[in-house]
Amino acid sequence: SQTIHQWPATLVQPVGSPLSLECTVEGTSNPNLYWYRQAAGRGLQLLFYSVGIGQISSEVPQNLSASRPQDRQFILSSKKLLLSDSGFYLCAWSGGEGGRSGNTIYFGEGSWLTVV
Amino acid sequence: AQTVTQSQPEMSVQEAETVTLSCTYDTSESDYYLFWYKQPPSRQMILVIRQEAYKQQNATENRFSVNFQKAAKSFSLKISDSQLGDAAMYFCAYKGYGNKLVFGAGTILRVKS
């Protein structure tokens, strides 16, 4: 069965410091990968998605970047964090093989980021 | 662009009773998927139920069922025999031809014992 893991679960970082959140998926190949952010306990905002190695689409201009160095690895980064980057970050995946089964998105456990 | 609207910020239900959460969406696409996700205090997003727009039959998963009205673009979630563990934030979501999952603002469900 497929599983998704992301880490760290909790992170407290000073303003101006770098960020790296990692996400890996197991049990599938060529997944679509996503990074979402949830601020203020409400709706989710799509930040980045990737349909393959090195292929990143950005949904909103921001202080963050994403990379996909391996098929099942997705990394969210920042060179210099801002206070407004605080929030709950969720990695997610969907089947990349296409067809109707590839349309359900499954989420990781999430990472709490507090920028102080 | 597709939008998803959840008009109920909060709902309450007595344990063992039934509650319905509302969701409407707007799209010009003909083939799409609709989802309900549950987010408990742990914050992990858990898939509750999924509906494929081309299927007329409403999806069911144990105590969870949907009322999918394609013409009205309505997709409500019914929870039967509510349990304390059902207390959570519930999100309605839409996925069309693209890779994006569009979420509603969420509904907080409180279950009273």
PDB file of C-alpha atoms in Angstrom:
ATOM      1  CA  SER A   1       0.000   0.000   0.000  1.00  0.00           C
ATOM      2  CA  GLN A   2       1.019   3.576  -0.543  1.00  0.00           C
ATOM      3  CA  THR A   3       2.251   5.769   2.299  1.00  0.00           C
ATOM      4  CA  ILE A   4       3.389   9.352   2.542  1.00  0.00           C
ATOM      5  CA  HIS A   5       5.679  10.806   5.161  1.00  0.00           C
ATOM      6  CA  GLN A   6       6.767  14.349   5.800  1.00  0.00           C
ATOM      7  CA  TRP A   7       9.141  15.845   8.347  1.00  0.00           C
ATOM      8  CA  PRO A   8       9.844  17.526  10.575  1.00  0.00           C
ATOM      9  CA  ALA A   9       6.451  17.529  12.282  1.00  0.00           C
ATOM     10  CA  THR A  10       7.153  20.752  14.156  1.00  0.00           C
ATOM     11  CA  LEU A  11       9.636  23.493  13.463  1.00  0.00           C
ATOM     12  CA  VAL A  12      10.366  26.824  15.146  1.00  0.00           C
ATOM     13  CA  GLN A  13      12.678  29.023  13.101  1.00  0.00           C
ATOM     14  CA  PRO A  14      13.887  32.625  13.445  1.00  0.00           C
ATOM     15  CA  VAL A  15      13.098  35.211  10.810  1.00  0.00           C
ATOM     16  CA  GLY A  16      15.718  35.155   8.079  1.00  0.00           C
ATOM     17  CA  SER A  17      16.741  31.540   8.597  1.00  0.00           C
ATOM     18  CA  PRO A  18      16.463  28.861   5.890  1.00  0.00           C
ATOM     19  CA  LEU A  19      13.775  26.188   5.679  1.00  0.00           C
ATOM     20  CA  SER A  20      13.657  22.654   4.391  1.00  0.00           C
ATOM     21  CA  LEU A  21      10.597  20.427   4.678  1.00  0.00           C
ATOM     22  CA  GLU A  22      10.819  16.970   3.160  1.00  0.00           C
ATOM     23  CA  CYS A  23       8.193  14.595   1.896  1.00  0.00           C
ATOM     24  CA  THR A  24       8.505  11.059   0.528  1.00  0.00           C
ATOM     25  CA  VAL A  25       5.976   8.684  -0.925  1.00  0.00           C
ATOM     26  CA  GLU A  26       6.306   4.909  -0.861  1.00  0.00           C
ATOM     27  CA  GLY A  27       4.492   2.162  -2.716  1.00  0.00           C
ATOM     28  CA  THR A  28       3.873   3.989  -5.984  1.00  0.00           C
ATOM     29  CA  SER A  29       5.825   5.352  -8.916  1.00  0.00           C
ATOM     30  CA  ASN A  30       5.629   8.631 -10.800  1.00  0.00           C
ATOM     31  CA  PRO A  31       3.158  10.238  -8.404  1.00  0.00           C
ATOM     32  CA  ASN A  32       1.916  13.787  -8.695  1.00  0.00           C
ATOM     33  CA  LEU A  33       3.177  15.644  -5.631  1.00  0.00           C
ATOM     34  CA  TYR A  34       1.806  18.733  -3.930  1.00  0.00           C
ATOM     35  CA  TRP A  35       2.620  21.224  -1.200  1.00  0.00           C
ATOM     36  CA  TYR A  36      -0.302  22.969   0.504  1.00  0.00           C
ATOM     37  CA  ARG A  37      -0.317  25.575   3.243  1.00  0.00           C
ATOM     38  CA  GLN A  38      -3.054  26.087   5.796  1.00  0.00           C
ATOM     39  CA  ALA A  39      -2.947  29.380   7.653  1.00  0.00           C
ATOM     40  CA  ALA A  40      -5.150  30.498  10.538  1.00  0.00           C
ATOM     41  CA  GLY A  41      -6.844  27.078  10.828  1.00  0.00           C
ATOM     42  CA  ARG A  42      -8.947  27.435   7.722  1.00  0.00           C
ATOM     43  CA  GLY A  43      -8.718  26.724   4.016  1.00  0.00           C
ATOM     44  CA  LEU A  44      -5.849  25.116   2.187  1.00  0.00           C
ATOM     45  CA  GLN A  45      -3.825  26.945  -0.413  1.00  0.00           C
ATOM     46  CA  LEU A  46      -1.917  25.050  -3.096  1.00  0.00           C
ATOM     47  CA  LEU A  47       1.678  26.250  -3.206  1.00  0.00           C
ATOM     48  CA  PHE A  48       3.419  23.894  -5.636  1.00  0.00           C
ATOM     49  CA  TYR A  49       2.750  20.745  -7.567  1.00  0.00           C
ATOM     50  CA  SER A  50       4.960  18.428  -9.566  1.00  0.00           C
ATOM     51  CA  VAL A  51       4.153  15.850 -12.227  1.00  0.00           C
ATOM     52  CA  GLY A  52       7.703  14.507 -12.509  1.00  0.00           C
ATOM     53  CA  ILE A  53      11.353  14.862 -11.510  1.00  0.00           C
ATOM     54  CA  GLY A  54      12.479  18.446 -11.900  1.00  0.00           C
ATOM     55  CA  GLN A  55       9.019  19.610 -12.999  1.00  0.00           C
ATOM     56  CA  ILE A  56       7.622  22.164 -10.577  1.00  0.00           C
ATOM     57  CA  SER A  57       4.601  24.418 -11.011  1.00  0.00           C
ATOM     58  CA  SER A  58       4.153  27.345  -8.671  1.00  0.00           C
ATOM     59  CA  GLU A  59       0.675  28.514  -7.855  1.00  0.00           C
ATOM     60  CA  VAL A  60       1.404  31.682  -5.933  1.00  0.00           C
ATOM     61  CA  PRO A  61       4.392  34.039  -5.879  1.00  0.00           C
ATOM     62  CA  GLN A  62       6.050  33.816  -2.513  1.00  0.00           C
ATOM     63  CA  ASN A  63       9.159  33.392  -0.466  1.00  0.00           C
ATOM     64  CA  LEU A  64       9.169  29.622  -0.918  1.00  0.00           C
ATOM     65  CA  SER A  65      10.460  27.208  -3.524  1.00  0.00           C
ATOM     66  CA  ALA A  66      10.049  23.503  -4.196  1.00  0.00           C
ATOM     67  CA  SER A  67      12.226  20.825  -5.704  1.00  0.00           C
ATOM     68  CA  ARG A  68      11.784  17.224  -6.735  1.00  0.00           C
ATOM     69  CA  PRO A  69      15.220  15.586  -6.876  1.00  0.00           C
ATOM     70  CA  GLN A  70      13.850  12.048  -7.004  1.00  0.00           C
ATOM     71  CA  ASP A  71      10.637  10.478  -8.253  1.00  0.00           C
ATOM     72  CA  ARG A  72       9.067  10.130  -4.815  1.00  0.00           C
ATOM     73  CA  GLN A  73      10.722  12.994  -2.960  1.00  0.00           C
ATOM     74  CA  PHE A  74       9.399  16.529  -2.725  1.00  0.00           C
ATOM     75  CA  ILE A  75      11.141  19.317  -0.814  1.00  0.00           C
ATOM     76  CA  LEU A  76       9.815  22.714   0.250  1.00  0.00           C
ATOM     77  CA  SER A  77      12.504  25.328   0.879  1.00  0.00           C
ATOM     78  CA  SER A  78      13.150  28.913   1.712  1.00  0.00           C
ATOM     79  CA  LYS A  79      16.414  30.850   1.845  1.00  0.00           C
ATOM     80  CA  LYS A  80      15.101  33.434   4.308  1.00  0.00           C
ATOM     81  CA  LEU A  81      11.916  32.881   6.288  1.00  0.00           C
ATOM     82  CA  LEU A  82       9.397  35.635   6.925  1.00  0.00           C
ATOM     83  CA  LEU A  83       6.923  35.868   9.790  1.00  0.00           C
ATOM     84  CA  SER A  84       4.135  35.400   7.258  1.00  0.00           C
ATOM     85  CA  ASP A  85       5.531  31.968   6.344  1.00  0.00           C
ATOM     86  CA  SER A  86       4.207  30.556   9.623  1.00  0.00           C
ATOM     87  CA  GLY A  87       1.523  27.948   9.159  1.00  0.00           C
ATOM     88  CA  PHE A  88       0.694  24.308   8.702  1.00  0.00           C
ATOM     89  CA  TYR A  89       2.238  22.715   5.617  1.00  0.00           C
ATOM     90  CA  LEU A  90       0.849  19.586   4.058  1.00  0.00           C
ATOM     91  CA  CYS A  91       2.470  17.399   1.449  1.00  0.00           C
ATOM     92  CA  ALA A  92       0.163  15.302  -0.711  1.00  0.00           C
ATOM     93  CA  TRP A  93       0.248  12.863  -3.582  1.00  0.00           C
ATOM     94  CA  SER A  94      -2.006  11.421  -6.241  1.00  0.00           C
ATOM     95  CA  GLY A  95      -1.486   8.533  -8.652  1.00  0.00           C
ATOM     96  CA  GLY A  96       0.630   9.611 -11.574  1.00  0.00           C
ATOM     97  CA  GLU A  97      -0.323   6.724 -13.770  1.00  0.00           C
ATOM     98  CA  GLY A  98      -3.450   8.510 -14.850  1.00  0.00           C
ATOM     99  CA  GLY A  99      -6.911   7.152 -15.173  1.00  0.00           C
ATOM    100  CA  ARG A 100      -9.662   7.667 -12.672  1.00  0.00           C
ATOM    101  CA  SER A 101      -7.669   6.179  -9.789  1.00  0.00           C
ATOM    102  CA  GLY A 102      -5.143   8.959 -10.129  1.00  0.00           C
ATOM    103  CA  ASN A 103      -7.576  11.658  -9.201  1.00  0.00           C
ATOM    104  CA  THR A 104      -7.718  11.174  -5.433  1.00  0.00           C
ATOM    105  CA  ILE A 105      -5.213  13.194  -3.424  1.00  0.00           C
ATOM    106  CA  TYR A 106      -3.829  11.781  -0.182  1.00  0.00           C
ATOM    107  CA  PHE A 107      -2.138  13.862   2.468  1.00  0.00           C
ATOM    108  CA  GLY A 108       0.815  13.464   4.797  1.00  0.00           C
ATOM    109  CA  GLU A 109       0.749  14.193   8.509  1.00  0.00           C
ATOM    110  CA  GLY A 110       1.645  17.849   8.095  1.00  0.00           C
ATOM    111  CA  SER A 111       4.377  20.120   9.465  1.00  0.00           C
ATOM    112  CA  TRP A 112       3.834  23.026  11.832  1.00  0.00           C
ATOM    113  CA  LEU A 113       6.138  25.942  11.075  1.00  0.00           C
ATOM    114  CA  THR A 114       6.398  28.849  13.469  1.00  0.00           C
ATOM    115  CA  VAL A 115       8.627  31.730  12.440  1.00  0.00           C
ATOM    116  CA  VAL A 116       9.681  33.880  15.397  1.00  0.00           C
TER     117      VAL A 116
ATOM    118  CA  ALA B   1     -11.973  29.171 -12.273  1.00  0.00           C
ATOM    119  CA  GLN B   2     -13.590  26.585 -10.086  1.00  0.00           C
ATOM    120  CA  THR B   3     -14.834  27.578  -6.661  1.00  0.00           C
ATOM    121  CA  VAL B   4     -16.127  25.607  -3.698  1.00  0.00           C
ATOM    122  CA  THR B   5     -18.418  27.144  -1.090  1.00  0.00           C
ATOM    123  CA  GLN B   6     -19.217  25.804   2.349  1.00  0.00           C
ATOM    124  CA  SER B   7     -21.805  28.126   3.841  1.00  0.00           C
ATOM    125  CA  GLN B   8     -21.813  26.642   7.350  1.00  0.00           C
ATOM    126  CA  PRO B   9     -18.794  27.749   9.421  1.00  0.00           C
ATOM    127  CA  GLU B  10     -19.911  25.577  12.344  1.00  0.00           C
ATOM    128  CA  MET B  11     -22.417  22.804  12.957  1.00  0.00           C
ATOM    129  CA  SER B  12     -23.418  20.883  16.063  1.00  0.00           C
ATOM    130  CA  VAL B  13     -24.983  17.459  16.394  1.00  0.00           C
ATOM    131  CA  GLN B  14     -26.025  15.299  19.292  1.00  0.00           C
ATOM    132  CA  GLU B  15     -24.275  11.968  19.601  1.00  0.00           C
ATOM    133  CA  ALA B  16     -26.130   9.219  17.657  1.00  0.00           C
ATOM    134  CA  GLU B  17     -28.047  11.813  15.604  1.00  0.00           C
ATOM    135  CA  THR B  18     -27.668  12.665  11.924  1.00  0.00           C
ATOM    136  CA  VAL B  19     -26.112  15.825  10.520  1.00  0.00           C
ATOM    137  CA  THR B  20     -25.752  17.173   7.004  1.00  0.00           C
ATOM    138  CA  LEU B  21     -22.923  19.448   5.878  1.00  0.00           C
ATOM    139  CA  SER B  22     -23.520  21.588   2.803  1.00  0.00           C
ATOM    140  CA  CYS B  23     -21.247  22.258  -0.151  1.00  0.00           C
ATOM    141  CA  THR B  24     -21.802  23.947  -3.482  1.00  0.00           C
ATOM    142  CA  TYR B  25     -19.348  24.386  -6.301  1.00  0.00           C
ATOM    143  CA  ASP B  26     -19.034  26.221  -9.545  1.00  0.00           C
ATOM    144  CA  THR B  27     -17.437  24.760 -12.674  1.00  0.00           C
ATOM    145  CA  SER B  28     -17.793  24.644 -16.424  1.00  0.00           C
ATOM    146  CA  GLU B  29     -16.112  21.241 -16.684  1.00  0.00           C
ATOM    147  CA  SER B  30     -18.204  18.182 -17.405  1.00  0.00           C
ATOM    148  CA  ASP B  31     -16.036  15.537 -15.762  1.00  0.00           C
ATOM    149  CA  TYR B  32     -14.680  16.050 -12.262  1.00  0.00           C
ATOM    150  CA  TYR B  33     -14.365  14.602  -8.797  1.00  0.00           C
ATOM    151  CA  LEU B  34     -15.710  15.788  -5.487  1.00  0.00           C
ATOM    152  CA  PHE B  35     -14.349  14.899  -2.075  1.00  0.00           C
ATOM    153  CA  TRP B  36     -15.012  15.348   1.592  1.00  0.00           C
ATOM    154  CA  TYR B  37     -11.957  15.443   3.838  1.00  0.00           C
ATOM    155  CA  LYS B  38     -11.930  15.351   7.613  1.00  0.00           C
ATOM    156  CA  GLN B  39      -9.329  17.252   9.619  1.00  0.00           C
ATOM    157  CA  PRO B  40      -9.307  16.249  13.303  1.00  0.00           C
ATOM    158  CA  PRO B  41      -7.310  18.172  15.947  1.00  0.00           C
ATOM    159  CA  SER B  42      -4.183  16.315  14.811  1.00  0.00           C
ATOM    160  CA  ARG B  43      -4.521  18.391  11.588  1.00  0.00           C
ATOM    161  CA  GLN B  44      -3.960  15.439   9.257  1.00  0.00           C
ATOM    162  CA  MET B  45      -6.315  15.537   6.254  1.00  0.00           C
ATOM    163  CA  ILE B  46      -8.240  12.269   6.017  1.00  0.00           C
ATOM    164  CA  LEU B  47     -10.273  11.309   2.970  1.00  0.00           C
ATOM    165  CA  VAL B  48     -13.849  10.569   4.020  1.00  0.00           C
ATOM    166  CA  ILE B  49     -15.648   9.987   0.741  1.00  0.00           C
ATOM    167  CA  ARG B  50     -15.298  10.594  -2.959  1.00  0.00           C
ATOM    168  CA  GLN B  51     -17.821  11.097  -5.765  1.00  0.00           C
ATOM    169  CA  GLU B  52     -17.150  10.880  -9.489  1.00  0.00           C
ATOM    170  CA  ALA B  53     -19.318  13.310 -11.405  1.00  0.00           C
ATOM    171  CA  TYR B  54     -20.108  10.848 -14.185  1.00  0.00           C
ATOM    172  CA  LYS B  55     -21.703   8.477 -11.653  1.00  0.00           C
ATOM    173  CA  GLN B  56     -25.316   9.213 -10.816  1.00  0.00           C
ATOM    174  CA  GLN B  57     -25.356   7.000  -7.747  1.00  0.00           C
ATOM    175  CA  ASN B  58     -24.486   8.750  -4.504  1.00  0.00           C
ATOM    176  CA  ALA B  59     -21.334   7.481  -2.800  1.00  0.00           C
ATOM    177  CA  THR B  60     -21.541   5.882   0.634  1.00  0.00           C
ATOM    178  CA  GLU B  61     -18.884   4.819   3.131  1.00  0.00           C
ATOM    179  CA  ASN B  62     -20.347   3.208   6.241  1.00  0.00           C
ATOM    180  CA  ARG B  63     -22.026   6.036   8.207  1.00  0.00           C
ATOM    181  CA  PHE B  64     -21.054   8.661   5.631  1.00  0.00           C
ATOM    182  CA  SER B  65     -23.047   9.335   2.500  1.00  0.00           C
ATOM    183  CA  VAL B  66     -23.380  12.164   0.014  1.00  0.00           C
ATOM    184  CA  ASN B  67     -26.259  13.801  -1.795  1.00  0.00           C
ATOM    185  CA  PHE B  68     -24.799  14.739  -5.177  1.00  0.00           C
ATOM    186  CA  GLN B  69     -26.985  17.020  -7.266  1.00  0.00           C
ATOM    187  CA  LYS B  70     -25.003  17.670 -10.444  1.00  0.00           C
ATOM    188  CA  ALA B  71     -27.444  20.103 -12.048  1.00  0.00           C
ATOM    189  CA  ALA B  72     -27.615  22.165  -8.875  1.00  0.00           C
ATOM    190  CA  LYS B  73     -23.834  21.778  -8.319  1.00  0.00           C
ATOM    191  CA  SER B  74     -24.465  20.656  -4.788  1.00  0.00           C
ATOM    192  CA  PHE B  75     -22.545  18.018  -2.824  1.00  0.00           C
ATOM    193  CA  SER B  76     -23.662  17.582   0.776  1.00  0.00           C
ATOM    194  CA  LEU B  77     -22.281  15.116   3.317  1.00  0.00           C
ATOM    195  CA  LYS B  78     -24.581  13.214   5.658  1.00  0.00           C
ATOM    196  CA  ILE B  79     -23.151  11.658   8.797  1.00  0.00           C
ATOM    197  CA  SER B  80     -25.456   9.131  10.440  1.00  0.00           C
ATOM    198  CA  ASP B  81     -25.238   7.893  14.030  1.00  0.00           C
ATOM    199  CA  SER B  82     -22.748  10.649  14.872  1.00  0.00           C
ATOM    200  CA  GLN B  83     -19.919   9.698  17.186  1.00  0.00           C
ATOM    201  CA  LEU B  84     -17.623  11.795  19.354  1.00  0.00           C
ATOM    202  CA  GLY B  85     -14.763  10.877  17.044  1.00  0.00           C
ATOM    203  CA  ASP B  86     -16.536  12.595  14.158  1.00  0.00           C
ATOM    204  CA  ALA B  87     -15.823  15.994  15.695  1.00  0.00           C
ATOM    205  CA  ALA B  88     -13.460  17.734  13.303  1.00  0.00           C
ATOM    206  CA  MET B  89     -13.185  20.297  10.536  1.00  0.00           C
ATOM    207  CA  TYR B  90     -14.708  19.004   7.301  1.00  0.00           C
ATOM    208  CA  PHE B  91     -13.573  20.256   3.914  1.00  0.00           C
ATOM    209  CA  CYS B  92     -15.360  19.864   0.629  1.00  0.00           C
ATOM    210  CA  ALA B  93     -12.999  19.727  -2.359  1.00  0.00           C
ATOM    211  CA  TYR B  94     -13.162  19.674  -6.151  1.00  0.00           C
ATOM    212  CA  LYS B  95     -10.743  18.244  -8.702  1.00  0.00           C
ATOM    213  CA  GLY B  96     -11.279  18.695 -12.407  1.00  0.00           C
ATOM    214  CA  TYR B  97      -9.080  18.193 -15.439  1.00  0.00           C
ATOM    215  CA  GLY B  98      -6.099  19.944 -13.896  1.00  0.00           C
ATOM    216  CA  ASN B  99      -3.897  18.852 -11.035  1.00  0.00           C
ATOM    217  CA  LYS B 100      -5.354  21.242  -8.488  1.00  0.00           C
ATOM    218  CA  LEU B 101      -7.626  20.279  -5.614  1.00  0.00           C
ATOM    219  CA  VAL B 102      -9.804  23.288  -4.796  1.00  0.00           C
ATOM    220  CA  PHE B 103     -11.022  23.437  -1.205  1.00  0.00           C
ATOM    221  CA  GLY B 104     -13.937  25.101   0.506  1.00  0.00           C
ATOM    222  CA  ALA B 105     -13.366  27.115   3.662  1.00  0.00           C
ATOM    223  CA  GLY B 106     -14.379  24.240   5.913  1.00  0.00           C
ATOM    224  CA  THR B 107     -17.098  23.475   8.448  1.00  0.00           C
ATOM    225  CA  ILE B 108     -16.331  22.785  12.095  1.00  0.00           C
ATOM    226  CA  LEU B 109     -18.459  19.908  13.360  1.00  0.00           C
ATOM    227  CA  ARG B 110     -19.027  19.631  17.104  1.00  0.00           C
ATOM    228  CA  VAL B 111     -20.526  16.466  18.557  1.00  0.00           C
ATOM    229  CA  LYS B 112     -22.351  16.751  21.874  1.00  0.00           C
ATOM    230  CA  SER B 113     -22.561  13.830  24.288  1.00  0.00           C
TER     231      SER B 113
END
